[in-house]
Amino acid sequence: KFSDEALYRALKINDNFPEVYYSLGQNAFFFFFFKKGLEYLEKARNLGFNTGKMYCYTGACYRELGDYDKAFYYLVKSCDMDKNEPLAVYELARYYDTMKDYDNAKYYFKRAYEIGDSYTYYWYYIGYLCMKNGKYSEAINNFQVYMDKETRIEELYSSELSSLLEECRQRIAKCQQ
């Protein structure tokens, strides 16, 4: 990927370069500058750059900013444009999680994994959703799938997972008493 500095230089040469605005919008999203990301993505769209991923990042920015109607509109549009883009399906799952629609969130996290199986983190999210819903045995199973599939579990996630698994086990034991 180009650095933002290189992208800005490209715009000085020609400011009608939609791919550059898209890249700047994507980078802004990754660094949590959601309003700035939307500005760049809108410029890209106005210059004719209309891809599923562009709509996906637009929807994700709106979700992060709390504008859920626009988030849903752009995320669905992204999925409609490219049904096999795991990032779009993943972001739609995160939207449903934000809206506390855990059944749809779980469905779309699993769907995202099915079309992009290198995204093992989805199993972690599914486990967390199950835990939020009091489905502790199912949460443990999904956390275990995540640990089995993910070979690069960082120390932080490893201890966090251990804590979550222990909490699930304690709640199951409490229910069995």
PDB file of C-alpha atoms in Angstrom:
ATOM      1  CA  LYS A   1       0.000   0.000   0.000  1.00  0.00           C
ATOM      2  CA  PHE A   2       1.057   3.534  -0.645  1.00  0.00           C
ATOM      3  CA  SER A   3       1.661   5.813   2.290  1.00  0.00           C
ATOM      4  CA  ASP A   4      -0.756   8.696   2.725  1.00  0.00           C
ATOM      5  CA  GLU A   5       2.081  11.069   1.823  1.00  0.00           C
ATOM      6  CA  ALA A   6       2.456   9.418  -1.586  1.00  0.00           C
ATOM      7  CA  LEU A   7      -1.316   9.562  -2.061  1.00  0.00           C
ATOM      8  CA  TYR A   8      -1.395  13.298  -1.264  1.00  0.00           C
ATOM      9  CA  ARG A   9       1.403  13.894  -3.783  1.00  0.00           C
ATOM     10  CA  ALA A  10      -0.604  12.049  -6.420  1.00  0.00           C
ATOM     11  CA  LEU A  11      -3.579  14.345  -5.744  1.00  0.00           C
ATOM     12  CA  LYS A  12      -1.394  17.416  -6.212  1.00  0.00           C
ATOM     13  CA  ILE A  13      -0.569  16.149  -9.691  1.00  0.00           C
ATOM     14  CA  ASN A  14      -4.179  15.251 -10.529  1.00  0.00           C
ATOM     15  CA  ASP A  15      -7.045  15.688  -8.068  1.00  0.00           C
ATOM     16  CA  ASN A  16      -9.454  13.682 -10.261  1.00  0.00           C
ATOM     17  CA  PHE A  17      -8.007  10.363  -9.165  1.00  0.00           C
ATOM     18  CA  PRO A  18     -10.836   8.396  -7.484  1.00  0.00           C
ATOM     19  CA  GLU A  19      -8.637   5.452  -6.502  1.00  0.00           C
ATOM     20  CA  VAL A  20      -6.469   7.795  -4.434  1.00  0.00           C
ATOM     21  CA  TYR A  21      -9.493   9.182  -2.582  1.00  0.00           C
ATOM     22  CA  TYR A  22     -10.693   5.621  -1.981  1.00  0.00           C
ATOM     23  CA  SER A  23      -7.297   4.635  -0.537  1.00  0.00           C
ATOM     24  CA  LEU A  24      -7.243   7.718   1.686  1.00  0.00           C
ATOM     25  CA  GLY A  25     -10.775   6.905   2.877  1.00  0.00           C
ATOM     26  CA  GLN A  26      -9.814   3.325   3.610  1.00  0.00           C
ATOM     27  CA  ASN A  27      -6.703   4.450   5.523  1.00  0.00           C
ATOM     28  CA  ALA A  28      -8.744   6.999   7.487  1.00  0.00           C
ATOM     29  CA  PHE A  29     -11.130   4.211   8.503  1.00  0.00           C
ATOM     30  CA  PHE A  30      -8.261   2.008   9.715  1.00  0.00           C
ATOM     31  CA  PHE A  31      -6.934   4.859  11.852  1.00  0.00           C
ATOM     32  CA  PHE A  32     -10.380   5.694  13.314  1.00  0.00           C
ATOM     33  CA  PHE A  33     -10.863   8.976  11.413  1.00  0.00           C
ATOM     34  CA  PHE A  34     -14.368   8.053  10.322  1.00  0.00           C
ATOM     35  CA  LYS A  35     -15.622  11.517   9.311  1.00  0.00           C
ATOM     36  CA  LYS A  36     -12.507  12.134   7.231  1.00  0.00           C
ATOM     37  CA  GLY A  37     -12.873   8.658   5.755  1.00  0.00           C
ATOM     38  CA  LEU A  38     -16.411   9.503   4.650  1.00  0.00           C
ATOM     39  CA  GLU A  39     -15.204  12.719   2.992  1.00  0.00           C
ATOM     40  CA  TYR A  40     -12.617  10.845   0.948  1.00  0.00           C
ATOM     41  CA  LEU A  41     -14.971   7.990   0.086  1.00  0.00           C
ATOM     42  CA  GLU A  42     -17.632  10.467  -1.055  1.00  0.00           C
ATOM     43  CA  LYS A  43     -15.091  12.195  -3.317  1.00  0.00           C
ATOM     44  CA  ALA A  44     -14.142   8.815  -4.777  1.00  0.00           C
ATOM     45  CA  ARG A  45     -17.825   7.990  -5.358  1.00  0.00           C
ATOM     46  CA  ASN A  46     -18.479  11.401  -6.937  1.00  0.00           C
ATOM     47  CA  LEU A  47     -15.608  10.729  -9.342  1.00  0.00           C
ATOM     48  CA  GLY A  48     -17.213   7.465 -10.423  1.00  0.00           C
ATOM     49  CA  PHE A  49     -15.485   4.986  -8.110  1.00  0.00           C
ATOM     50  CA  ASN A  50     -18.282   2.574  -7.233  1.00  0.00           C
ATOM     51  CA  THR A  51     -17.095  -0.719  -5.823  1.00  0.00           C
ATOM     52  CA  GLY A  52     -18.539  -2.995  -3.180  1.00  0.00           C
ATOM     53  CA  LYS A  53     -15.585  -2.404  -0.887  1.00  0.00           C
ATOM     54  CA  MET A  54     -15.970   1.362  -1.177  1.00  0.00           C
ATOM     55  CA  TYR A  55     -19.594   1.033  -0.033  1.00  0.00           C
ATOM     56  CA  CYS A  56     -18.473  -1.360   2.694  1.00  0.00           C
ATOM     57  CA  TYR A  57     -16.033   1.173   4.178  1.00  0.00           C
ATOM     58  CA  THR A  58     -18.657   3.907   3.840  1.00  0.00           C
ATOM     59  CA  GLY A  59     -21.165   1.791   5.775  1.00  0.00           C
ATOM     60  CA  ALA A  60     -18.579   0.855   8.401  1.00  0.00           C
ATOM     61  CA  CYS A  61     -17.698   4.535   8.925  1.00  0.00           C
ATOM     62  CA  TYR A  62     -21.374   5.397   9.373  1.00  0.00           C
ATOM     63  CA  ARG A  63     -21.755   2.503  11.842  1.00  0.00           C
ATOM     64  CA  GLU A  64     -18.823   3.757  13.880  1.00  0.00           C
ATOM     65  CA  LEU A  65     -20.311   7.273  13.869  1.00  0.00           C
ATOM     66  CA  GLY A  66     -23.715   5.971  15.027  1.00  0.00           C
ATOM     67  CA  ASP A  67     -25.682   6.707  11.862  1.00  0.00           C
ATOM     68  CA  TYR A  68     -27.190   3.236  11.658  1.00  0.00           C
ATOM     69  CA  ASP A  69     -29.697   3.867   8.860  1.00  0.00           C
ATOM     70  CA  LYS A  70     -26.936   4.989   6.495  1.00  0.00           C
ATOM     71  CA  ALA A  71     -24.652   2.233   7.750  1.00  0.00           C
ATOM     72  CA  PHE A  72     -27.246  -0.406   6.924  1.00  0.00           C
ATOM     73  CA  TYR A  73     -27.969   1.120   3.502  1.00  0.00           C
ATOM     74  CA  TYR A  74     -24.310   1.116   2.432  1.00  0.00           C
ATOM     75  CA  LEU A  75     -23.479  -2.282   3.928  1.00  0.00           C
ATOM     76  CA  VAL A  76     -26.414  -3.949   2.191  1.00  0.00           C
ATOM     77  CA  LYS A  77     -25.471  -2.187  -1.053  1.00  0.00           C
ATOM     78  CA  SER A  78     -21.920  -3.479  -0.661  1.00  0.00           C
ATOM     79  CA  CYS A  79     -23.131  -7.052  -0.127  1.00  0.00           C
ATOM     80  CA  ASP A  80     -25.510  -6.764  -3.082  1.00  0.00           C
ATOM     81  CA  MET A  81     -22.658  -5.630  -5.333  1.00  0.00           C
ATOM     82  CA  ASP A  82     -20.325  -8.413  -4.244  1.00  0.00           C
ATOM     83  CA  LYS A  83     -21.941 -11.306  -2.387  1.00  0.00           C
ATOM     84  CA  ASN A  84     -18.588 -13.073  -2.083  1.00  0.00           C
ATOM     85  CA  GLU A  85     -16.668 -10.267  -0.382  1.00  0.00           C
ATOM     86  CA  PRO A  86     -16.036 -11.471   3.190  1.00  0.00           C
ATOM     87  CA  LEU A  87     -15.249  -7.985   4.486  1.00  0.00           C
ATOM     88  CA  ALA A  88     -18.676  -6.666   3.437  1.00  0.00           C
ATOM     89  CA  VAL A  89     -20.467  -9.608   5.043  1.00  0.00           C
ATOM     90  CA  TYR A  90     -18.295  -9.237   8.171  1.00  0.00           C
ATOM     91  CA  GLU A  91     -19.137  -5.535   8.469  1.00  0.00           C
ATOM     92  CA  LEU A  92     -22.842  -6.332   8.047  1.00  0.00           C
ATOM     93  CA  ALA A  93     -22.474  -8.840  10.907  1.00  0.00           C
ATOM     94  CA  ARG A  94     -20.867  -6.124  13.044  1.00  0.00           C
ATOM     95  CA  TYR A  95     -23.798  -3.841  12.207  1.00  0.00           C
ATOM     96  CA  TYR A  96     -26.261  -6.480  13.448  1.00  0.00           C
ATOM     97  CA  ASP A  97     -24.148  -6.968  16.580  1.00  0.00           C
ATOM     98  CA  THR A  98     -24.265  -3.221  17.233  1.00  0.00           C
ATOM     99  CA  MET A  99     -28.048  -3.317  16.806  1.00  0.00           C
ATOM    100  CA  LYS A 100     -28.207  -6.269  19.256  1.00  0.00           C
ATOM    101  CA  ASP A 101     -29.684  -8.516  16.576  1.00  0.00           C
ATOM    102  CA  TYR A 102     -27.474 -11.411  17.600  1.00  0.00           C
ATOM    103  CA  ASP A 103     -29.110 -14.081  15.445  1.00  0.00           C
ATOM    104  CA  ASN A 104     -28.428 -12.121  12.248  1.00  0.00           C
ATOM    105  CA  ALA A 105     -24.972 -11.153  13.515  1.00  0.00           C
ATOM    106  CA  LYS A 106     -24.124 -14.810  14.100  1.00  0.00           C
ATOM    107  CA  TYR A 107     -25.499 -15.794  10.695  1.00  0.00           C
ATOM    108  CA  TYR A 108     -23.413 -13.171   8.864  1.00  0.00           C
ATOM    109  CA  PHE A 109     -20.239 -13.875  10.850  1.00  0.00           C
ATOM    110  CA  LYS A 110     -20.545 -17.542   9.851  1.00  0.00           C
ATOM    111  CA  ARG A 111     -21.311 -16.541   6.256  1.00  0.00           C
ATOM    112  CA  ALA A 112     -18.242 -14.290   6.182  1.00  0.00           C
ATOM    113  CA  TYR A 113     -16.100 -17.184   7.361  1.00  0.00           C
ATOM    114  CA  GLU A 114     -17.587 -19.497   4.716  1.00  0.00           C
ATOM    115  CA  ILE A 115     -16.595 -17.173   1.878  1.00  0.00           C
ATOM    116  CA  GLY A 116     -13.255 -16.087   3.341  1.00  0.00           C
ATOM    117  CA  ASP A 117     -12.004 -18.843   5.609  1.00  0.00           C
ATOM    118  CA  SER A 118      -8.778 -17.056   6.447  1.00  0.00           C
ATOM    119  CA  TYR A 119     -10.845 -14.769   8.680  1.00  0.00           C
ATOM    120  CA  THR A 120     -10.662 -16.988  11.762  1.00  0.00           C
ATOM    121  CA  TYR A 121     -11.489 -14.085  14.081  1.00  0.00           C
ATOM    122  CA  TYR A 122     -15.161 -14.572  13.118  1.00  0.00           C
ATOM    123  CA  TRP A 123     -15.289 -17.621  15.393  1.00  0.00           C
ATOM    124  CA  TYR A 124     -14.168 -15.436  18.276  1.00  0.00           C
ATOM    125  CA  TYR A 125     -16.997 -12.995  17.530  1.00  0.00           C
ATOM    126  CA  ILE A 126     -19.531 -15.816  17.297  1.00  0.00           C
ATOM    127  CA  GLY A 127     -18.364 -17.145  20.670  1.00  0.00           C
ATOM    128  CA  TYR A 128     -18.697 -13.682  22.149  1.00  0.00           C
ATOM    129  CA  LEU A 129     -22.221 -13.310  20.702  1.00  0.00           C
ATOM    130  CA  CYS A 130     -23.220 -16.665  22.175  1.00  0.00           C
ATOM    131  CA  MET A 131     -21.828 -15.586  25.525  1.00  0.00           C
ATOM    132  CA  LYS A 132     -23.841 -12.339  25.415  1.00  0.00           C
ATOM    133  CA  ASN A 133     -26.947 -14.447  24.828  1.00  0.00           C
ATOM    134  CA  GLY A 134     -26.274 -16.827  27.698  1.00  0.00           C
ATOM    135  CA  LYS A 135     -25.385 -19.728  25.388  1.00  0.00           C
ATOM    136  CA  TYR A 136     -22.219 -20.608  27.283  1.00  0.00           C
ATOM    137  CA  SER A 137     -21.628 -24.129  25.944  1.00  0.00           C
ATOM    138  CA  GLU A 138     -21.984 -22.844  22.391  1.00  0.00           C
ATOM    139  CA  ALA A 139     -19.646 -19.948  23.239  1.00  0.00           C
ATOM    140  CA  ILE A 140     -17.005 -22.376  24.501  1.00  0.00           C
ATOM    141  CA  ASN A 141     -17.304 -24.444  21.311  1.00  0.00           C
ATOM    142  CA  ASN A 142     -16.840 -21.377  19.104  1.00  0.00           C
ATOM    143  CA  PHE A 143     -13.896 -20.064  21.149  1.00  0.00           C
ATOM    144  CA  GLN A 144     -12.343 -23.526  20.816  1.00  0.00           C
ATOM    145  CA  VAL A 145     -12.817 -23.488  17.025  1.00  0.00           C
ATOM    146  CA  TYR A 146     -11.128 -20.089  16.958  1.00  0.00           C
ATOM    147  CA  MET A 147      -8.179 -21.353  18.992  1.00  0.00           C
ATOM    148  CA  ASP A 148      -7.876 -24.481  16.839  1.00  0.00           C
ATOM    149  CA  LYS A 149      -7.938 -22.528  13.559  1.00  0.00           C
ATOM    150  CA  GLU A 150      -5.900 -19.504  14.584  1.00  0.00           C
ATOM    151  CA  THR A 151      -2.201 -20.229  14.753  1.00  0.00           C
ATOM    152  CA  ARG A 152      -1.163 -16.673  15.574  1.00  0.00           C
ATOM    153  CA  ILE A 153      -3.084 -16.002  18.786  1.00  0.00           C
ATOM    154  CA  GLU A 154      -1.332 -13.092  20.388  1.00  0.00           C
ATOM    155  CA  GLU A 155      -0.654 -13.179  24.114  1.00  0.00           C
ATOM    156  CA  LEU A 156      -3.403 -10.615  24.754  1.00  0.00           C
ATOM    157  CA  TYR A 157      -6.046 -12.651  22.967  1.00  0.00           C
ATOM    158  CA  SER A 158      -4.794 -15.830  24.567  1.00  0.00           C
ATOM    159  CA  SER A 159      -5.304 -14.466  28.109  1.00  0.00           C
ATOM    160  CA  GLU A 160      -8.581 -12.800  27.108  1.00  0.00           C
ATOM    161  CA  LEU A 161      -9.817 -16.084  25.656  1.00  0.00           C
ATOM    162  CA  SER A 162      -8.801 -17.922  28.806  1.00  0.00           C
ATOM    163  CA  SER A 163     -10.814 -15.441  30.876  1.00  0.00           C
ATOM    164  CA  LEU A 164     -13.858 -15.741  28.617  1.00  0.00           C
ATOM    165  CA  LEU A 165     -13.689 -19.528  28.612  1.00  0.00           C
ATOM    166  CA  GLU A 166     -13.405 -19.598  32.395  1.00  0.00           C
ATOM    167  CA  GLU A 167     -16.379 -17.252  32.768  1.00  0.00           C
ATOM    168  CA  CYS A 168     -18.460 -19.490  30.476  1.00  0.00           C
ATOM    169  CA  ARG A 169     -17.483 -22.593  32.439  1.00  0.00           C
ATOM    170  CA  GLN A 170     -18.363 -20.913  35.746  1.00  0.00           C
ATOM    171  CA  ARG A 171     -21.771 -19.843  34.451  1.00  0.00           C
ATOM    172  CA  ILE A 172     -22.487 -23.336  33.156  1.00  0.00           C
ATOM    173  CA  ALA A 173     -21.512 -24.816  36.535  1.00  0.00           C
ATOM    174  CA  LYS A 174     -23.743 -22.288  38.313  1.00  0.00           C
ATOM    175  CA  CYS A 175     -26.692 -23.241  36.089  1.00  0.00           C
ATOM    176  CA  GLN A 176     -26.141 -26.937  36.841  1.00  0.00           C
ATOM    177  CA  GLN A 177     -26.343 -26.436  40.610  1.00  0.00           C
TER     178      GLN A 177
END
